[in-house]
Every structure is written in C-alpha cells, then in structure tokens.
Short mmCIF file of C-alpha atoms and ligand atoms in Angstrom, two decimals:
data_model
loop_
_atom_site.label_atom_id
_atom_site.label_comp_id
_atom_site.label_asym_id
_atom_site.label_seq_id
_atom_site.Cartn_x
_atom_site.Cartn_y
_atom_site.Cartn_z
CA MET A 27 136.64 189.79 53.95
CA MET A 28 136.08 190.43 57.55
CA ILE A 29 136.43 187.48 60.15
CA LYS A 30 135.10 188.26 63.55
CA ASP A 31 137.36 187.85 66.63
CA TYR A 32 135.60 184.87 68.14
CA ALA A 33 135.66 183.18 64.79
CA ARG A 34 139.41 183.85 64.40
CA GLU A 35 140.06 182.34 67.85
CA MET A 36 138.05 179.18 66.82
CA ILE A 37 139.95 178.85 63.62
CA GLY A 38 143.30 179.19 65.41
CA LYS A 39 142.30 176.46 67.90
CA ASP A 40 140.72 173.75 65.81
CA PRO A 41 141.45 172.60 62.24
CA VAL A 42 137.68 172.04 61.60
CA PHE A 43 137.07 175.82 61.75
CA ALA A 44 140.18 176.49 59.64
CA ASP A 45 138.60 174.06 57.04
CA ILE A 46 135.29 175.98 57.36
CA ALA A 47 136.80 179.32 56.80
CA GLY A 48 138.74 177.80 53.92
CA GLN A 49 135.52 176.60 52.38
CA LYS A 50 136.71 172.96 52.56
CA GLU A 51 134.61 169.91 53.42
CA THR A 52 134.98 168.88 57.04
CA VAL A 53 133.46 166.72 59.80
CA TRP A 54 132.60 168.08 63.27
CA ILE A 55 132.03 165.69 66.03
CA ASN A 56 129.86 167.27 68.79
CA ASP A 57 132.10 168.01 71.80
CA ARG A 58 128.99 168.13 74.08
CA TYR A 59 127.33 164.92 72.88
CA LEU A 60 125.85 163.09 75.96
CA SER A 61 124.32 159.83 76.70
CA PHE A 62 120.58 160.23 76.34
CA ALA A 63 119.93 159.44 80.08
CA HIS A 64 121.71 162.71 80.90
CA VAL A 65 119.51 164.80 78.61
CA ASP A 66 116.11 163.13 78.86
CA GLY A 67 114.90 164.96 81.91
CA ILE A 68 115.71 168.44 81.02
CA SER A 69 114.64 168.15 77.36
CA GLN A 70 111.23 166.73 78.37
CA LEU A 71 110.61 170.04 80.17
CA ILE A 72 110.82 171.87 76.83
CA VAL A 73 109.38 169.35 74.40
CA SER A 74 107.77 166.26 76.02
CA ASP A 75 106.68 162.98 74.66
CA GLU A 76 103.10 164.17 75.28
CA ASP A 77 103.68 167.17 73.07
CA ILE A 78 104.82 164.90 70.28
CA ALA A 79 101.91 162.58 70.80
CA GLY A 80 99.58 165.58 70.80
CA ALA A 81 100.89 166.63 67.43
CA GLU A 82 100.38 163.02 66.12
CA GLU A 83 96.86 163.15 67.31
CA ARG A 84 96.16 166.32 65.77
CA LEU A 85 97.37 165.09 62.36
CA ARG A 86 95.10 162.22 62.77
CA ARG A 87 92.13 164.55 63.48
CA PHE A 88 92.93 166.27 60.10
CA ALA A 89 93.47 163.01 58.20
CA PRO A 90 89.92 162.84 56.80
CA TYR A 91 90.28 166.40 55.56
CA ILE A 92 93.67 165.84 53.97
CA ARG A 93 92.39 162.60 52.40
CA LYS A 94 89.48 164.40 50.87
CA CYS A 95 91.50 167.33 49.50
CA PHE A 96 94.69 165.58 48.41
CA PRO A 97 93.72 162.08 47.03
CA GLU A 98 97.53 161.24 46.71
CA THR A 99 97.34 160.67 50.57
CA LEU A 100 94.74 157.91 50.09
CA PRO A 101 97.25 155.05 50.60
CA ASP A 102 98.19 156.44 54.01
CA GLU A 103 94.56 157.27 54.83
CA GLY A 104 95.20 161.02 54.88
CA LEU A 105 98.45 161.01 56.79
CA ILE A 106 101.22 162.80 54.96
CA GLU A 107 103.91 160.05 54.93
CA SER A 108 106.74 158.82 52.59
CA PRO A 109 108.19 155.54 51.73
CA LEU A 110 111.42 154.18 53.28
CA ARG A 111 113.47 152.35 50.67
CA GLU A 112 116.45 150.20 50.45
CA ILE A 113 119.05 151.63 48.04
CA GLY A 114 121.51 148.75 47.65
CA SER A 115 122.58 149.80 44.04
CA MET A 116 123.42 153.30 45.26
CA GLN A 117 125.26 151.99 48.27
CA GLN A 118 127.27 149.77 45.81
CA ALA A 119 127.95 152.78 43.51
CA LEU A 120 129.13 154.95 46.44
CA ILE A 121 131.49 152.13 47.61
CA GLU A 122 132.90 151.46 44.05
CA THR A 123 133.16 155.10 42.78
CA PHE A 124 134.62 156.59 45.90
CA GLY A 125 136.41 153.48 47.18
CA ARG A 126 134.61 153.98 50.53
CA GLU A 127 133.54 151.47 53.15
CA ILE A 128 129.74 151.62 53.91
CA PRO A 129 128.81 148.93 56.40
CA GLY A 130 125.22 147.69 57.15
CA ARG A 131 122.15 148.47 55.09
CA LEU A 132 121.72 151.71 53.42
CA LEU A 133 118.14 153.14 53.15
CA LEU A 134 116.61 156.27 51.82
CA LYS A 135 113.72 158.02 53.63
CA LEU A 136 111.86 159.63 50.78
CA ASP A 137 110.52 162.84 52.26
CA SER A 138 111.59 164.14 48.93
CA HIS A 139 108.25 162.60 47.73
CA LEU A 140 105.93 163.52 50.60
CA PRO A 141 102.51 164.39 49.39
CA ILE A 142 101.24 168.07 48.88
CA ALA A 143 104.62 169.93 49.16
CA GLY A 144 107.21 167.39 48.00
CA SER A 145 109.64 168.06 50.63
CA VAL A 146 110.37 167.51 54.31
CA LYS A 147 108.47 170.82 54.92
CA ALA A 148 105.30 168.95 54.26
CA ARG A 149 105.71 167.60 57.91
CA GLY A 150 106.40 170.82 59.92
CA GLY A 151 105.02 173.42 57.72
CA ILE A 152 101.67 171.78 57.11
CA TYR A 153 101.35 170.76 60.65
CA GLU A 154 101.77 174.34 61.87
CA VAL A 155 99.20 175.69 59.40
CA LEU A 156 96.70 172.95 60.35
CA LYS A 157 97.27 173.75 64.00
CA HIS A 158 96.76 177.42 63.53
CA ALA A 159 93.55 176.69 61.48
CA GLU A 160 92.27 174.45 64.25
CA ASP A 161 93.00 177.05 66.95
CA LEU A 162 91.13 179.84 65.05
CA ALA A 163 88.14 177.49 64.30
CA LEU A 164 87.90 176.16 67.85
CA GLU A 165 88.10 179.65 69.24
CA ALA A 166 85.28 180.84 66.87
CA GLY A 167 83.17 177.95 67.82
CA MET A 168 83.19 176.73 64.21
CA ILE A 169 84.17 173.28 65.15
CA SER A 170 84.82 170.98 68.13
CA GLU A 171 87.61 168.50 68.40
CA ASP A 172 85.09 165.51 68.09
CA ASP A 173 83.83 166.79 64.66
CA ASP A 174 84.74 165.06 61.45
CA TYR A 175 87.43 167.39 60.15
CA GLU A 176 86.21 167.08 56.60
CA ARG A 177 84.22 170.02 57.73
CA PHE A 178 87.33 172.16 57.02
CA ALA A 179 86.65 171.72 53.33
CA ASP A 180 83.23 173.37 53.52
CA GLU A 181 82.73 176.80 51.77
CA ASP A 182 81.83 178.65 55.02
CA MET A 183 85.08 177.45 56.58
CA LYS A 184 87.18 178.84 53.66
CA GLU A 185 85.11 182.04 53.98
CA PHE A 186 85.99 182.25 57.68
CA PHE A 187 89.77 181.86 57.01
CA ARG A 188 89.79 184.40 54.15
CA GLN A 189 89.88 187.20 56.82
CA PHE A 190 93.21 185.97 58.22
CA THR A 191 96.65 186.06 56.62
CA VAL A 192 99.51 183.54 57.00
CA GLN A 193 103.05 184.71 56.31
CA VAL A 194 106.52 182.95 56.24
CA GLY A 195 110.03 183.71 55.23
CA SER A 196 111.63 180.92 53.13
CA THR A 197 114.43 179.88 50.76
CA GLY A 198 111.60 178.04 48.93
CA ASN A 199 110.38 174.69 50.22
CA LEU A 200 108.88 176.00 53.39
CA GLY A 201 107.08 178.72 51.49
CA LEU A 202 105.77 175.93 49.21
CA SER A 203 104.39 173.91 52.07
CA ILE A 204 102.96 176.81 54.03
CA GLY A 205 101.69 178.48 50.80
CA ILE A 206 99.91 175.46 49.39
CA MET A 207 98.32 174.45 52.57
CA SER A 208 97.21 177.81 53.71
CA ALA A 209 95.75 178.84 50.37
CA PHE A 210 93.88 175.51 50.31
CA LEU A 211 92.30 176.22 53.67
CA GLY A 212 91.23 179.70 52.41
CA PHE A 213 93.75 181.98 54.12
CA LYS A 214 95.50 184.83 52.42
CA VAL A 215 99.10 184.01 52.21
CA LYS A 216 102.35 186.08 51.85
CA VAL A 217 105.67 184.27 51.29
CA HIS A 218 108.79 186.21 51.69
CA MET A 219 111.45 184.52 49.50
CA SER A 220 115.32 184.95 49.74
CA ALA A 221 117.68 185.49 46.95
CA ASP A 222 118.53 181.85 46.89
CA ALA A 223 115.01 180.72 46.15
CA ARG A 224 114.43 179.01 42.74
CA GLN A 225 112.17 180.81 40.11
CA TRP A 226 109.95 177.70 39.65
CA LYS A 227 109.04 177.71 43.37
CA LYS A 228 107.92 181.31 43.11
CA ASP A 229 105.97 180.60 39.96
CA LEU A 230 104.23 177.50 41.42
CA LEU A 231 103.16 179.58 44.45
CA ARG A 232 101.84 182.40 42.44
CA SER A 233 99.82 179.97 40.32
CA LYS A 234 98.14 178.97 43.56
CA GLY A 235 97.15 182.66 44.44
CA VAL A 236 99.99 183.11 46.96
CA GLU A 237 101.54 186.44 47.19
CA VAL A 238 105.34 186.08 46.70
CA ILE A 239 107.58 188.93 47.90
CA GLU A 240 111.16 188.67 46.65
CA TYR A 241 114.33 189.86 48.38
CA GLU A 242 117.74 190.42 47.04
CA GLU A 243 119.06 189.48 50.45
CA ASP A 244 119.50 186.20 52.14
CA TYR A 245 117.19 184.01 54.14
CA SER A 246 117.55 185.87 57.46
CA THR A 247 116.38 189.03 55.87
CA ALA A 248 113.42 187.37 54.32
CA VAL A 249 112.38 186.05 57.78
CA LEU A 250 112.93 189.45 59.34
CA GLU A 251 110.87 191.22 56.76
CA GLY A 252 108.13 188.55 56.94
CA ARG A 253 108.05 188.88 60.71
CA ARG A 254 107.84 192.60 60.67
CA SER A 255 105.10 192.58 57.99
CA SER A 256 103.07 190.11 59.96
CA ASP A 257 103.44 192.03 63.27
CA LEU A 258 101.74 195.11 61.65
CA ASP A 259 98.51 193.11 61.06
CA PRO A 260 96.56 191.77 63.99
CA LYS A 261 94.86 189.13 61.72
CA SER A 262 98.22 187.79 60.38
CA TYR A 263 100.14 184.75 61.74
CA PHE A 264 103.84 184.29 61.06
CA VAL A 265 105.32 180.91 60.83
CA ASP A 266 108.65 181.58 62.38
CA ASP A 267 111.19 179.00 61.08
CA GLU A 268 113.80 180.26 63.63
CA TYR A 269 111.88 179.67 66.75
CA SER A 270 108.68 177.75 66.05
CA VAL A 271 107.80 174.84 68.44
CA PRO A 272 104.71 173.65 66.33
CA LEU A 273 107.01 173.26 63.22
CA PHE A 274 109.46 171.38 65.43
CA LEU A 275 106.65 169.02 66.69
CA GLY A 276 105.45 168.36 63.18
CA TYR A 277 108.93 167.29 62.28
CA ALA A 278 109.38 165.23 65.47
CA VAL A 279 106.41 162.98 64.55
CA ALA A 280 108.44 161.46 61.78
CA ALA A 281 110.30 159.35 64.33
CA GLY A 282 107.31 157.24 65.37
CA ARG A 283 106.28 156.83 61.72
CA LEU A 284 109.83 155.75 60.75
CA ASP A 285 109.79 153.22 63.63
CA GLU A 286 106.57 151.65 62.16
CA GLN A 287 108.25 151.32 58.82
CA LEU A 288 111.52 149.78 60.25
CA LYS A 289 109.36 147.28 62.12
CA GLU A 290 107.41 146.37 58.91
CA MET A 291 110.78 145.83 57.22
CA GLY A 292 111.91 143.56 60.11
CA ILE A 293 114.71 145.96 61.03
CA ASP A 294 115.68 146.11 64.67
CA VAL A 295 117.17 149.21 66.42
CA ASP A 296 118.88 148.22 69.67
CA GLY A 297 122.24 147.83 71.39
CA GLU A 298 123.40 145.39 68.73
CA HIS A 299 121.82 147.11 65.78
CA PRO A 300 122.68 150.77 65.76
CA LEU A 301 120.79 153.27 63.53
CA ILE A 302 122.69 156.00 61.91
CA VAL A 303 120.87 158.91 60.27
CA TYR A 304 122.07 161.73 58.01
CA ILE A 305 119.77 164.71 57.47
CA PRO A 306 120.49 167.79 55.25
CA CYS A 307 120.31 170.92 57.34
CA GLY A 308 119.45 174.53 56.78
CA VAL A 309 118.27 176.69 59.60
CA GLY A 310 117.92 173.44 61.73
CA GLY A 311 114.16 173.09 62.17
CA ALA A 312 113.49 169.99 60.06
CA PRO A 313 116.50 167.93 60.91
CA GLY A 314 116.40 169.27 64.44
CA GLY A 315 112.87 167.93 65.13
CA ILE A 316 113.50 164.72 63.40
CA CYS A 317 116.72 164.18 65.40
CA TYR A 318 114.91 165.03 68.63
CA GLY A 319 112.09 162.60 67.91
CA LEU A 320 114.44 159.86 66.98
CA LYS A 321 116.61 160.40 70.22
CA ARG A 322 113.43 160.42 72.31
CA LEU A 323 112.50 157.01 70.76
CA TYR A 324 115.81 155.26 70.35
CA GLY A 325 118.13 156.95 72.93
CA ASP A 326 121.72 156.00 72.43
CA ASN A 327 120.98 153.45 69.81
CA VAL A 328 120.50 156.23 67.26
CA HIS A 329 123.25 158.43 66.01
CA VAL A 330 122.13 161.60 64.04
CA PHE A 331 124.44 163.61 61.78
CA PHE A 332 123.48 166.81 59.88
CA CYS A 333 124.80 167.64 56.48
CA GLU A 334 125.42 171.33 55.51
CA PRO A 335 126.83 173.08 52.49
CA THR A 336 130.50 174.29 53.01
CA LEU A 337 129.18 177.84 52.53
CA PHE A 338 126.37 177.56 54.98
CA PRO A 339 127.46 175.45 58.11
CA SER A 340 125.26 177.62 60.37
CA VAL A 341 123.97 174.94 62.72
CA LEU A 342 127.51 173.53 63.21
CA LEU A 343 128.90 177.08 63.99
CA GLY A 344 125.86 177.90 66.17
CA MET A 345 126.46 174.81 68.31
CA ALA A 346 130.30 174.63 68.20
CA SER A 347 130.66 178.33 69.24
CA ASP A 348 127.87 178.06 71.98
CA ARG A 349 126.59 181.38 70.38
CA TYR A 350 123.52 179.68 68.94
CA GLU A 351 121.48 182.22 66.79
CA GLU A 352 124.10 184.78 67.45
CA VAL A 353 126.34 183.29 64.75
CA ASN A 354 126.38 184.05 61.09
CA VAL A 355 128.43 182.18 58.53
CA SER A 356 129.79 185.59 57.41
CA ASP A 357 131.54 185.88 60.74
CA PHE A 358 133.89 183.24 59.34
CA GLY A 359 134.09 184.98 56.01
CA LEU A 360 131.69 182.88 54.12
CA THR A 361 129.52 185.05 51.77
CA GLY A 362 128.77 182.95 48.77
CA MET A 363 125.68 181.59 47.12
CA SER A 364 124.99 177.87 47.29
CA ALA A 365 123.47 175.47 44.73
CA ALA A 366 121.84 173.78 47.86
CA ASP A 367 119.13 176.49 47.90
CA GLY A 368 117.23 174.60 50.68
CA LEU A 369 120.08 174.73 53.00
CA ALA A 370 121.27 178.29 52.40
CA CYS A 371 120.74 179.65 55.99
CA ALA A 372 123.45 182.02 57.34
CA SER A 373 122.19 181.97 60.84
CA PRO A 374 120.81 178.88 62.61
CA SER A 375 117.64 178.46 64.77
CA GLY A 376 118.36 179.40 68.34
CA PHE A 377 115.76 176.92 69.53
CA VAL A 378 117.09 173.93 67.73
CA THR A 379 120.77 174.57 68.31
CA ARG A 380 119.99 174.69 72.00
CA ILE A 381 117.66 171.69 72.33
CA ASP A 382 119.79 169.47 70.19
CA ARG A 383 123.11 170.66 71.61
CA ASN A 384 123.76 167.41 73.58
CA LEU A 385 121.78 165.02 71.22
CA LEU A 386 123.35 165.63 67.79
CA SER A 387 126.38 163.34 66.98
CA GLY A 388 128.08 165.55 64.43
CA ASP A 389 127.88 167.45 61.24
CA PHE A 390 129.36 167.09 57.74
CA THR A 391 129.94 169.98 55.51
CA VAL A 392 129.50 169.27 51.75
CA GLU A 393 130.81 171.12 48.65
CA ASP A 394 128.08 172.09 46.05
CA GLY A 395 129.75 170.16 43.20
CA ILE A 396 129.46 166.81 44.72
CA LEU A 397 125.74 167.13 45.21
CA PHE A 398 125.22 166.89 41.47
CA ASP A 399 127.45 163.83 41.33
CA TYR A 400 125.26 162.21 43.93
CA LEU A 401 122.09 163.35 42.02
CA ARG A 402 123.31 161.59 38.71
CA MET A 403 124.44 158.54 40.70
CA LEU A 404 121.03 158.13 42.29
CA LYS A 405 119.33 158.52 38.91
CA GLU A 406 121.70 155.91 37.27
CA THR A 407 121.48 153.35 40.13
CA GLU A 408 117.78 153.73 41.46
CA ASP A 409 116.21 155.62 38.56
CA PHE A 410 114.73 158.54 40.35
CA PHE A 411 115.74 162.11 41.43
CA ILE A 412 116.05 164.11 44.53
CA GLU A 413 116.90 167.87 44.59
CA PRO A 414 120.53 168.93 45.10
CA SER A 415 120.02 170.08 48.66
CA SER A 416 118.59 166.59 49.50
CA CYS A 417 121.75 164.85 47.96
CA ALA A 418 123.79 166.35 50.89
CA ALA A 419 122.74 163.38 53.02
CA PHE A 420 124.82 160.98 50.83
CA SER A 421 128.00 162.58 52.09
CA GLY A 422 127.37 160.93 55.43
CA PRO A 423 127.72 157.36 54.75
CA ALA A 424 130.32 158.04 52.09
CA ARG A 425 132.61 159.74 54.60
CA LEU A 426 131.74 158.25 58.01
CA MET A 427 134.27 155.31 57.86
CA GLU A 428 136.85 157.44 56.22
CA SER A 429 137.08 160.30 58.76
CA ALA A 430 139.44 159.81 61.64
CA ALA A 431 137.23 161.98 63.81
CA CYS A 432 134.19 159.76 63.07
CA ARG A 433 136.13 156.55 63.59
CA ASP A 434 137.12 157.99 67.03
CA TYR A 435 133.40 158.77 67.76
CA LEU A 436 132.46 155.26 66.77
CA GLN A 437 134.97 153.74 69.02
CA ARG A 438 133.98 155.85 71.97
CA GLN A 439 130.36 154.85 71.38
CA GLY A 440 131.28 151.21 71.33
CA LEU A 441 130.17 150.86 67.70
CA THR A 442 132.54 148.07 66.89
CA GLU A 443 132.95 146.55 63.37
CA LYS A 444 130.50 143.79 64.25
CA LYS A 445 127.90 146.34 65.31
CA MET A 446 128.49 148.43 62.18
CA THR A 447 127.98 145.50 60.11
CA ALA A 448 124.57 144.98 61.69
CA ALA A 449 123.79 148.83 61.48
CA THR A 450 121.12 150.49 59.49
CA GLN A 451 122.16 153.78 57.84
CA ILE A 452 119.42 156.08 56.69
CA CYS A 453 119.94 159.07 54.32
CA TRP A 454 117.02 161.53 54.69
CA ALA A 455 115.96 162.71 51.22
CA THR A 456 114.39 166.09 51.93
CA GLY A 457 113.07 167.49 48.58
CA GLY A 458 112.35 166.85 45.01
CA LYS A 459 109.04 165.66 43.94
CA LEU A 460 107.78 169.14 42.70
CA VAL A 461 110.87 170.00 40.71
CA PRO A 462 109.71 170.71 36.98
CA GLU A 463 110.93 168.18 34.35
CA GLU A 464 113.22 170.61 32.48
CA ILE A 465 115.03 171.48 35.69
CA TRP A 466 116.05 167.87 36.17
CA GLY A 467 117.70 168.01 32.79
CA LYS A 468 119.66 171.13 33.91
CA TYR A 469 120.66 169.42 37.15
CA MET A 470 121.89 166.31 35.29
CA ASN A 471 124.24 168.56 33.31
CA THR A 472 125.61 170.65 36.01
CA TYR A 473 129.27 170.12 36.81
CA LEU A 474 130.75 172.46 39.44
C1 PLP B 13 114.32 173.10 54.36
C2 PLP B 13 115.15 171.99 53.75
C3 PLP B 13 116.01 171.26 54.56
C4 PLP B 13 116.46 171.61 55.94
O1 PLP B 13 115.51 172.10 56.82
P1 PLP B 13 115.80 173.22 57.84
O2 PLP B 13 114.70 173.34 58.67
O3 PLP B 13 116.02 174.48 56.99
O4 PLP B 13 117.08 172.90 58.43
C5 PLP B 13 116.71 170.29 53.93
N1 PLP B 13 116.48 169.92 52.62
C6 PLP B 13 115.58 170.59 51.79
C7 PLP B 13 115.21 170.22 50.54
C8 PLP B 13 114.87 171.62 52.41
O5 PLP B 13 113.94 172.38 51.72
#
C-alpha cells in the first residue's frame, strides 16, 4: 500500500489523519472555518444571492411542466420538494442505544423521498437538465421565457431534443436523476456508471431507454470517460459533477425551501436558536450546494457538518490538505469498496472544496457497518427506510456531544448548553425512495 509523502506528513502531524489512514471513524473540525461576515463578499463574486434566486425562478417556470408530467409533484404545485419531519422516537433510540447526549429537536429532511428521482440528486441533477433544455429551446426560438412551460411536454419539443445527447458519470443516483429527466424531455442519454453502482439502478435506467455504460473502475474514471465521450460529440452535453455550477445552484435552492418549512413549524433560527445540519457527502456537490445556500441564509447561526464513509473521506482530505481536487483517498492508502455507494468518491469536487473551505464546520467519517444499524433503527422507530448512504447523517448528532474536538468547536462558537437545548438539529436523508422492496430486506439483514 503506497502512502504519498504529503499524506504521510499529515498523518504524522495530526491524529485525525492517522485515524483516516487506519480506516477508523474520526471527526475533523475545519481549521479554516470563518465567521460568515468574512466570507460573504468574496463568495458572492462566485455564486451570488441573485444566482440562487435565478435558479429558484427557473424551477418555478418549469413547475407547470413538472406538475403535468409527474403528478406526484401536485401537492407542491410542480416544485420538487420533500417533507421535513420531527424524528423524536429515533432521537430517543439514538440516545438510549448509544448512551449519547442529543440536545434540542432532531429533524429529518426527507430528500430520500424527493419526487422523480428519490434522492437529493433530484435537486441539482434535474435543475441542470431543465436549464440545459431551456437554453437549447430559447436559442432555437422554440419558446420564450413568458410561455407556459407545459409546452415542453409537446411532441415537437421532444422531437427537437432527440437530436441532442446528455451524458453523466455517476455512482448511481445522479445517473438516475439526469437519466430519468433527460429521457422524459426527449434527449438521448448516456450514463457512465462506476463499479460501486447498484444493479437495480442500472436496470431502472435501462427500462427508461437510457444507455448505461459500466466501468470496473471507480467514480472518477466514470466521470473522466463520460466527459471524454461527450467532448467528441458537438451535440452532447456533459453534466460535470466535479465542476458544475448549475448543479450547485439546484442544490443551493434547498435552503430557502427549508426556511419556509421551519417557519411553518414555528422553529426559529437565530443567535439563541442555532441550527446544526448533517449531510452525507460524496464528491461534495449536493452537500456543498446545500451548505452554501444555508450559510448565505443563516450566516453564523447555522453549523454544517458533512458525513463521509471511512473509506472515502475525499472532501475532508481535499479541504484539510488544501490540495482540493488534487487529492485521492488512495494517497492515504484507502482503496476499498463501500456499502455507502452514493458516497464512494475518491477525489472531491475542486469547485465545492474551494467555495465551502471557510464555511463548513467539520466532517464526520463513518464506518459502513453502523449505517445498517441506523437503517434498522429508523425502520423500528419511525417505520420507514432511507438508503445506507443516507444513514451516514445520523452519525452527526450521535457523536457531536461525545467528541472532544466538537465540544471545543461548540465552545468557541458560543454554543452553550442553554443554546444547544434550544437548538434544531437536522439530518439530511439523501436517498431511498426508489430502492426496490427486496433490497430493503437485504439491507435489514446486513451486519458488517
Ligand atoms: C450523491 C449522494 C450524496 C452526496 O452527494 P455528492 O454530491 O456526491 O456529495 C449523498 N447521499 C446519496 C444517497 C447520494 O446519492
């Protein structure tokens, strides 16, 4: 096993990196976390409030089309949105089973049950496909922004899109979201799947007429090959999970939507009522965009932690090493496969690791085995499932008060016991709805 020199140096200096190389669970507190006021100006230059508002408006323009094609979005009038749920029984079970302290209210954001794609990728992925479709249709004079976008369901529009191809590299869920939406609009679609991708996700895509290309290598290879294949075809568009700004914007829109839901529940987020959010993280796009949106909205009153598998802490390493996309988990000797297939990314997004470098509070790494314990616990206490990758989020509240590094962070941020008692903690469930029935049975009986 080859460990790179820079990695060896980090391992020698800091026990967090020794834990990582030893494949042990660990917590990293961001050494460059800054108060939002210091970050605001610079980050606005890259992704501004107007950019996020523009993405929101675009999704609103498409709402009549989405509502027409996907009746499951009727309750939200064609917006692709998910419930926010209190999970008091799960909170109690986490406290009792693990003997942990979990102050405040524990909520679950159910992006696991987002319409159309059944994962958080229904935010960024579908947004980027819609934007691309709109760009093409505007350019060709097929529509204008003031039209009723139900027009996108017309046969001549589908015929128009059939001359174009959309491609993407994926561990599974991004492929599902891009594949389903693009095929629906009429595009030809090629999804490049890494070795970690689940068979049922490939089968589902093929059933929708999507071409699935399988690789024996990891996610980075699938992205590289997808990008190469797309570059050869002038009528092909590549959704680039490692660099895409539209994807990021689609995810960032989640913040404003969450804010409305918190208000409806009568939950305040302010100096006395902190919000703490835990999001499962792969390449960084989805959690990175959500984190960014939340920081823009709540500033120092929100604290965002990512959760990554012990075998794929790519965003943690990209940030902590300040090497960004120039880091690979194999540099630290990590080469295994993970049961958290949605999070199995060896190198992080260069875009997200940079833009969130001063905004992210920290990162928890999680062993695969515990994900299935959380999965069973959620089923027993709240009677529904989320997929194993998603369950990584529970390791946040379960470990926040136990970790010395976290306690130190809370103290430095002035998060006293009183404030923590008034806190809202949110685990972000990132996938699950489309998992076939028989697979849940297998997950329930997986003990690692
Ligand atoms: C993709 C995914 C994530 C993380 O998103 P990234 O953009 O890869 O960081 C988390 N959970 C699930 C279930 C996913 O599919």
